[in-house]
Amino acid sequence: MGTVTFLFTDLAGSTRLWEEHTAAMKPALARHDEMLRAAVAAHGGHIVKSTGDGVHAAFATAHDALEAAVTAQLALAAEPLGVTGPLLVRMGIHSGPAELRDGDYYGTAVNRAARLMSAAQGGQILVSLATAELVKDSGVELLDLGEHALRDLARPERVFQVVHPGLPCEFA
């Protein structure tokens, strides 16, 4: 058992996109997967597993996870994908102890990262207080969104949004 930083991603509105643009979604999703894999690998992470239209990735440091998330969001926003438009991916990052068993991670840190991702909007990166504390002196700007109750978790989480000039900053 050790401290790991987890990144969870999910393509927002994918069901609608598949319904409206069935033919275009196959190559668009393949490109999405390539960009996510490249961003994770470039920042020293590894993909634990694909989650359909997202990934669960693990990193040795919070800074690497954050850099991978920003890199992926910037690449996704810049990619011309035709009729589907830009793919809006929601992302959640949390750091904490986890157990590695048979190539997968287990523990509350994994669950908290997944719930943070679920709370994000397409194009948004949310991080937990634990992760924010680890990256606070790295020059990354974080917007404090306050405490939020996350589905099925006993305690609320202080949530921060990653602010970057190349990323959207206003969400519903």
Backbone as JSON, one array per atom type, in Angstrom:
{
  "sequence": "MGTVTFLFTDLAGSTRLWEEHTAAMKPALARHDEMLRAAVAAHGGHIVKSTGDGVHAAFATAHDALEAAVTAQLALAAEPLGVTGPLLVRMGIHSGPAELRDGDYYGTAVNRAARLMSAAQGGQILVSLATAELVKDSGVELLDLGEHALRDLARPERVFQVVHPGLPCEFA",
  "N": [[0.85, -1.18, 0.0], [0.51, 2.23, -0.79], [0.88, 5.81, -1.35], [-0.86, 7.21, -4.01], [-1.63, 9.04, -6.97], [-4.62, 9.48, -8.57], [-6.21, 9.68, -11.73], [-9.24, 10.12, -13.21], [-11.23, 9.93, -16.12], [-13.92, 10.95, -18.3], [-15.94, 10.93, -21.13], [-18.06, 13.49, -21.78], [-21.5, 13.51, -22.56], [-21.45, 11.37, -24.34], [-23.28, 9.34, -25.08], [-25.32, 10.71, -26.44], [-23.76, 11.75, -28.53], [-23.0, 9.37, -29.84], [-25.53, 8.54, -30.72], [-26.28, 10.63, -32.45], [-24.15, 10.87, -34.25], [-23.11, 8.4, -35.32], [-21.33, 7.11, -37.2], [-19.15, 8.88, -37.26], [-18.27, 8.83, -34.65], [-16.74, 6.56, -34.07], [-14.03, 6.85, -35.21], [-13.48, 9.28, -33.89], [-13.6, 8.63, -31.15], [-11.52, 6.8, -31.06], [-9.37, 8.5, -31.59], [-9.56, 10.18, -29.37], [-8.93, 8.29, -27.36], [-6.24, 7.77, -28.06], [-5.06, 10.3, -27.58], [-5.46, 10.6, -24.83], [-4.01, 8.38, -23.83], [-1.42, 9.09, -24.71], [-0.96, 11.51, -23.29], [-1.02, 10.61, -20.62], [1.11, 8.76, -20.61], [3.26, 10.46, -21.32], [3.63, 11.86, -19.02], [4.52, 10.15, -17.1], [2.64, 8.4, -16.05], [0.41, 5.55, -15.77], [-2.09, 3.75, -17.52], [-4.57, 2.26, -15.8], [-6.96, 1.03, -16.42], [-9.31, 1.06, -19.14], [-12.41, 2.78, -19.29], [-14.64, 2.47, -20.93], [-15.56, 5.12, -22.37], [-13.54, 6.58, -21.27], [-10.75, 6.88, -18.96], [-8.95, 5.26, -16.3], [-6.32, 6.25, -14.57], [-3.06, 6.03, -13.06], [-0.61, 7.71, -11.08], [2.67, 8.48, -9.88], [3.14, 10.94, -8.74], [1.3, 13.86, -7.73], [1.62, 16.17, -9.21], [2.43, 15.2, -11.74], [0.08, 13.87, -12.54], [-1.7, 16.01, -12.71], [-0.47, 17.57, -14.71], [-0.69, 15.78, -16.86], [-3.47, 15.69, -17.14], [-4.08, 18.36, -17.87], [-2.58, 18.55, -20.24], [-3.91, 16.61, -21.81], [-6.52, 17.73, -21.93], [-6.0, 20.12, -23.32], [-5.07, 19.1, -25.77], [-7.33, 17.67, -26.64], [-9.19, 19.76, -26.93], [-8.06, 21.14, -29.04], [-8.17, 19.45, -31.19], [-9.34, 18.83, -34.41], [-12.31, 17.43, -35.05], [-14.43, 17.2, -36.78], [-17.84, 16.55, -37.48], [-18.62, 15.77, -34.9], [-17.73, 17.74, -33.29], [-15.65, 19.37, -30.77], [-14.44, 17.07, -28.35], [-15.67, 16.88, -25.18], [-14.31, 16.37, -22.15], [-14.65, 15.23, -18.9], [-12.81, 15.46, -15.86], [-11.3, 14.05, -12.95], [-9.18, 14.29, -10.12], [-7.43, 12.75, -7.52], [-5.45, 12.23, -4.62], [-4.08, 9.68, -2.61], [-3.84, 6.95, -0.22], [-3.64, 3.63, -1.53], [-4.29, 0.26, -2.48], [-2.48, -1.93, -4.47], [-3.4, -4.56, -6.44], [-3.24, -7.39, -8.36], [-2.85, -5.86, -10.7], [-4.69, -3.8, -10.5], [-6.13, -1.02, -8.68], [-7.24, -0.49, -5.33], [-9.39, 0.89, -2.84], [-10.37, 3.74, -0.78], [-9.37, 6.08, -1.9], [-9.37, 5.68, -4.65], [-12.12, 5.54, -5.15], [-12.9, 8.14, -4.39], [-11.56, 9.73, -6.3], [-12.9, 8.91, -8.62], [-15.49, 9.81, -8.04], [-15.07, 12.57, -7.92], [-14.5, 13.05, -10.62], [-17.02, 12.47, -11.66], [-18.45, 14.64, -10.73], [-17.54, 16.72, -12.24], [-17.79, 18.95, -15.09], [-18.01, 18.66, -18.71], [-14.87, 19.22, -20.15], [-13.75, 20.22, -17.88], [-11.45, 20.12, -15.12], [-11.28, 18.72, -12.02], [-9.93, 18.77, -8.74], [-9.06, 17.23, -5.64], [-8.82, 18.32, -2.17], [-6.6, 17.08, -1.0], [-4.94, 16.59, -3.22], [-4.68, 19.2, -4.17], [-3.18, 20.36, -2.11], [-0.76, 19.08, -2.53], [0.13, 20.12, -4.96], [0.24, 22.84, -4.69], [2.42, 24.65, -4.68], [3.39, 24.61, -7.24], [2.87, 26.35, -9.27], [0.5, 26.03, -10.59], [-2.74, 27.2, -11.12], [-5.47, 27.14, -8.96], [-8.93, 27.1, -8.46], [-10.91, 27.55, -5.75], [-13.71, 25.75, -5.09], [-15.19, 25.18, -2.92], [-16.74, 23.08, -0.36], [-18.13, 19.93, -1.22], [-20.67, 17.49, -1.29], [-20.09, 14.27, -2.27], [-21.38, 11.67, -4.25], [-22.31, 8.81, -2.45], [-20.15, 8.96, -0.68], [-18.88, 9.28, 2.6], [-17.86, 11.62, 3.8], [-17.81, 15.12, 3.0], [-16.05, 16.71, 0.24], [-13.48, 19.05, -0.26], [-13.3, 20.91, -3.07], [-11.45, 21.76, -5.96], [-11.01, 23.66, -8.93], [-9.05, 23.31, -11.8], [-7.33, 25.94, -13.24], [-6.47, 27.26, -16.28], [-4.98, 29.07, -18.96], [-5.62, 28.04, -21.51], [-7.88, 26.54, -21.19], [-11.44, 26.1, -20.69], [-13.11, 28.21, -18.28], [-15.48, 28.77, -17.06], [-18.28, 27.21, -15.85], [-21.44, 25.5, -15.69]],
  "CA": [[0.0, 0.0, 0.0], [1.25, 3.46, -0.87], [0.11, 6.96, -1.85], [-0.92, 7.27, -5.47], [-2.57, 10.03, -7.48], [-5.49, 8.89, -9.6], [-6.92, 10.51, -12.7], [-10.36, 9.49, -13.9], [-11.8, 10.77, -17.18], [-15.15, 10.46, -18.92], [-16.41, 11.76, -22.24], [-19.38, 14.02, -21.5], [-22.45, 13.47, -23.66], [-21.08, 10.36, -25.34], [-24.46, 8.62, -25.57], [-25.93, 11.58, -27.45], [-22.86, 11.8, -29.69], [-23.14, 8.09, -30.56], [-26.84, 8.53, -31.37], [-26.35, 11.63, -33.51], [-23.02, 10.81, -35.19], [-22.61, 7.04, -35.14], [-20.17, 6.82, -38.05], [-18.03, 9.76, -36.9], [-17.81, 8.6, -33.29], [-15.72, 5.5, -33.98], [-12.68, 7.43, -35.3], [-13.31, 10.33, -32.88], [-13.28, 7.99, -29.88], [-10.17, 6.23, -31.18], [-8.43, 9.62, -31.44], [-9.67, 10.52, -27.94], [-8.15, 7.3, -26.61], [-4.82, 8.01, -28.37], [-4.61, 11.51, -26.91], [-5.39, 10.33, -23.38], [-2.86, 7.49, -23.59], [-0.19, 9.85, -24.92], [-0.79, 12.46, -22.19], [-0.7, 9.84, -19.41], [2.47, 8.21, -20.76], [4.23, 11.55, -21.35], [3.8, 12.4, -17.67], [4.95, 9.11, -16.19], [1.54, 7.62, -15.5], [-0.01, 4.37, -16.53], [-3.53, 3.53, -17.54], [-4.96, 1.06, -15.07], [-7.96, 0.41, -17.29], [-10.24, 1.91, -19.87], [-13.74, 2.72, -18.69], [-15.57, 2.72, -22.02], [-15.14, 6.35, -23.05], [-12.66, 7.3, -20.35], [-9.66, 6.08, -18.41], [-8.54, 5.32, -14.89], [-4.85, 6.26, -14.65], [-2.36, 6.2, -11.79], [0.64, 8.47, -11.16], [3.48, 8.52, -8.66], [3.04, 12.27, -8.14], [0.12, 14.66, -8.06], [1.99, 17.11, -10.27], [2.38, 14.48, -13.02], [-1.33, 13.63, -12.89], [-2.27, 17.29, -13.1], [0.09, 17.92, -16.02], [-1.3, 14.88, -17.86], [-4.86, 16.12, -17.35], [-4.06, 19.61, -18.64], [-2.1, 18.21, -21.59], [-4.99, 15.92, -22.52], [-7.61, 18.67, -22.21], [-5.57, 21.04, -24.39], [-5.03, 18.33, -27.02], [-8.71, 17.37, -27.03], [-9.82, 21.01, -27.37], [-7.45, 21.59, -30.3], [-8.3, 18.42, -32.22], [-10.49, 18.98, -35.31], [-12.95, 16.11, -35.19], [-15.53, 17.23, -37.73], [-19.24, 16.71, -37.07], [-18.84, 15.58, -33.47], [-17.24, 18.89, -32.56], [-14.62, 18.98, -29.8], [-14.88, 16.13, -27.34], [-15.59, 17.48, -23.86], [-14.0, 15.31, -21.2], [-14.6, 15.64, -17.49], [-11.69, 14.8, -15.21], [-11.17, 14.18, -11.51], [-7.87, 13.85, -9.62], [-7.33, 12.65, -6.06], [-4.25, 11.56, -4.13], [-4.26, 9.03, -1.33], [-3.35, 5.57, -0.14], [-4.39, 2.62, -2.27], [-3.67, -1.05, -2.56], [-2.34, -2.47, -5.82], [-3.6, -5.99, -6.42], [-3.54, -7.96, -9.68], [-2.85, -4.83, -11.74], [-5.74, -2.81, -10.27], [-6.03, -0.34, -7.4], [-8.42, -0.58, -4.48], [-9.38, 1.75, -1.67], [-11.23, 4.92, -0.82], [-8.8, 7.11, -2.78], [-9.86, 5.39, -6.0], [-13.53, 5.93, -5.19], [-12.99, 9.6, -4.31], [-11.16, 10.26, -7.61], [-14.0, 8.63, -9.56], [-16.62, 10.69, -7.71], [-14.69, 13.91, -8.36], [-14.71, 13.08, -12.07], [-18.47, 12.5, -11.9], [-18.95, 15.97, -10.39], [-17.01, 17.69, -13.21], [-18.46, 19.2, -16.37], [-17.15, 18.4, -19.85], [-13.82, 20.22, -20.31], [-13.32, 20.68, -16.56], [-10.61, 19.26, -14.29], [-11.47, 18.95, -10.59], [-8.98, 18.08, -7.87], [-9.4, 17.19, -4.22], [-7.96, 19.09, -1.28], [-5.33, 16.36, -0.84], [-4.14, 16.85, -4.41], [-4.39, 20.64, -4.2], [-2.08, 20.61, -1.18], [0.48, 18.55, -3.11], [0.55, 20.89, -6.14], [0.02, 24.27, -4.45], [3.6, 25.47, -4.98], [3.89, 24.25, -8.57], [2.51, 27.36, -10.26], [-0.82, 25.74, -11.15], [-3.78, 27.99, -10.47], [-6.64, 26.36, -8.56], [-10.07, 27.87, -8.0], [-11.59, 26.85, -4.66], [-15.15, 25.65, -5.32], [-15.84, 24.88, -1.65], [-17.0, 21.68, -0.03], [-19.24, 19.3, -1.94], [-20.98, 16.1, -0.98], [-19.94, 13.42, -3.46], [-22.27, 10.52, -4.15], [-21.94, 7.61, -1.69], [-18.99, 9.15, 0.19], [-19.32, 9.67, 3.94], [-17.49, 13.0, 4.14], [-17.71, 16.01, 1.83], [-14.7, 16.96, -0.28], [-13.15, 20.39, -0.72], [-13.06, 20.72, -4.5], [-10.77, 22.84, -6.66], [-10.98, 23.58, -10.39], [-7.79, 23.72, -12.42], [-7.48, 27.11, -14.1], [-5.37, 27.34, -17.26], [-5.42, 29.98, -20.03], [-6.13, 27.34, -22.68], [-9.04, 25.73, -20.82], [-12.62, 26.87, -20.25], [-13.07, 28.48, -16.83], [-16.84, 28.98, -16.57], [-19.11, 26.01, -15.98], [-22.77, 25.61, -15.06]],
  "C": [[0.89, 1.23, 0.0], [0.36, 4.58, -1.38], [0.27, 7.06, -3.35], [-1.85, 8.43, -5.83], [-3.31, 9.43, -8.66], [-6.14, 9.96, -10.45], [-8.01, 9.66, -13.32], [-10.89, 10.46, -14.94], [-13.06, 10.11, -17.72], [-15.57, 11.45, -20.0], [-17.84, 12.2, -21.96], [-20.26, 13.94, -22.74], [-22.18, 12.41, -24.7], [-22.28, 9.6, -25.9], [-25.14, 9.42, -26.67], [-25.08, 11.63, -28.72], [-22.95, 10.51, -30.51], [-24.46, 8.03, -31.32], [-26.88, 9.45, -32.59], [-25.29, 11.47, -34.59], [-22.35, 9.43, -35.13], [-21.34, 6.78, -35.94], [-18.95, 7.64, -37.62], [-17.47, 9.45, -35.51], [-16.73, 7.53, -33.19], [-14.31, 6.09, -34.14], [-12.44, 8.53, -34.26], [-12.93, 9.72, -31.53], [-11.9, 7.35, -29.91], [-9.12, 7.33, -31.01], [-8.4, 10.1, -29.99], [-8.81, 9.58, -27.1], [-6.64, 7.5, -26.82], [-4.29, 9.22, -27.6], [-4.5, 11.31, -25.4], [-4.2, 9.44, -23.05], [-1.54, 8.24, -23.7], [0.07, 10.81, -23.76], [-0.39, 11.74, -20.91], [0.74, 9.34, -19.49], [3.53, 9.31, -20.71], [4.52, 12.11, -19.97], [4.01, 11.3, -16.64], [3.85, 8.29, -15.56], [1.31, 6.34, -16.27], [-1.52, 4.21, -16.42], [-3.81, 2.19, -16.87], [-5.99, 0.29, -15.89], [-8.75, 1.48, -18.02], [-11.62, 1.71, -19.26], [-14.8, 3.01, -19.75], [-15.12, 3.93, -22.81], [-14.33, 7.24, -22.1], [-11.55, 6.38, -19.89], [-9.57, 6.24, -16.91], [-7.02, 5.18, -14.96], [-4.27, 6.52, -13.27], [-1.0, 6.87, -12.03], [1.36, 8.42, -9.83], [3.39, 9.88, -7.97], [1.78, 12.99, -8.6], [0.41, 15.62, -9.21], [1.94, 16.43, -11.65], [0.94, 14.24, -13.47], [-1.98, 14.91, -13.39], [-1.77, 17.72, -14.47], [-0.5, 17.05, -17.13], [-2.72, 15.31, -18.17], [-4.91, 17.39, -18.2], [-3.62, 19.34, -20.08], [-3.2, 17.55, -22.41], [-6.12, 16.88, -22.87], [-7.23, 19.63, -23.34], [-5.55, 20.34, -25.74], [-6.44, 18.05, -27.53], [-9.41, 18.62, -27.57], [-9.32, 21.46, -28.73], [-7.68, 20.64, -31.46], [-9.53, 18.66, -33.1], [-11.12, 17.61, -35.58], [-14.18, 16.12, -36.08], [-16.89, 17.36, -37.06], [-19.47, 16.51, -35.58], [-18.51, 16.84, -32.68], [-16.18, 18.45, -31.57], [-15.22, 18.03, -28.76], [-14.62, 16.74, -25.96], [-15.44, 16.38, -22.82], [-13.97, 15.89, -19.8], [-13.53, 14.82, -16.79], [-11.69, 15.07, -13.71], [-9.84, 13.59, -11.06], [-7.89, 13.86, -8.1], [-6.09, 11.84, -5.71], [-4.54, 10.92, -2.78], [-3.74, 7.61, -1.36], [-4.26, 4.61, -0.91], [-3.59, 1.33, -2.29], [-3.65, -1.51, -4.01], [-2.43, -3.99, -5.72], [-4.01, -6.46, -7.81], [-3.71, -6.89, -10.76], [-3.92, -3.77, -11.58], [-5.57, -2.22, -8.88], [-7.35, -0.43, -6.66], [-8.26, 0.37, -3.32], [-10.22, 2.99, -1.87], [-10.68, 6.02, -1.73], [-9.27, 6.92, -4.22], [-11.3, 5.87, -6.14], [-13.69, 7.45, -5.2], [-12.6, 10.24, -5.64], [-12.28, 10.06, -8.63], [-15.19, 9.56, -9.3], [-16.32, 12.15, -8.07], [-14.9, 14.06, -9.86], [-16.2, 13.2, -12.37], [-19.07, 13.88, -11.62], [-18.52, 17.03, -11.41], [-17.92, 17.83, -14.41], [-17.5, 18.83, -17.5], [-16.17, 19.54, -20.06], [-13.23, 20.69, -19.0], [-12.45, 19.64, -15.86], [-10.84, 19.67, -12.84], [-10.44, 18.16, -9.81], [-9.46, 18.19, -6.42], [-8.47, 18.1, -3.43], [-6.6, 18.41, -1.12], [-4.4, 16.63, -2.03], [-3.75, 18.32, -4.48], [-3.22, 20.98, -3.28], [-0.73, 20.16, -1.77], [1.0, 19.38, -4.28], [0.53, 22.4, -5.91], [1.22, 25.16, -4.77], [4.17, 25.22, -6.37], [3.55, 25.28, -9.64], [1.17, 27.11, -10.92], [-1.85, 26.56, -10.39], [-4.99, 27.1, -10.2], [-7.7, 27.3, -8.02], [-10.81, 27.04, -6.96], [-13.1, 26.9, -4.89], [-15.91, 25.29, -4.04], [-16.03, 23.39, -1.44], [-18.22, 21.18, -0.77], [-19.42, 17.88, -1.43], [-20.87, 15.32, -2.29], [-20.72, 12.14, -3.22], [-21.61, 9.34, -3.44], [-20.71, 7.76, -0.81], [-19.43, 9.78, 1.5], [-18.99, 11.13, 4.27], [-17.42, 13.85, 2.87], [-16.25, 16.25, 1.45], [-14.58, 18.44, -0.64], [-12.65, 20.23, -2.15], [-12.43, 21.98, -5.1], [-10.84, 22.59, -8.16], [-9.63, 24.06, -10.88], [-8.09, 24.86, -13.39], [-6.24, 27.2, -14.98], [-5.86, 28.22, -18.41], [-6.01, 29.27, -21.25], [-7.37, 26.5, -22.43], [-10.23, 26.61, -20.48], [-12.55, 27.1, -18.74], [-14.45, 28.66, -16.24], [-17.66, 27.73, -16.88], [-20.43, 26.22, -15.26], [-22.72, 25.16, -13.62]]
}
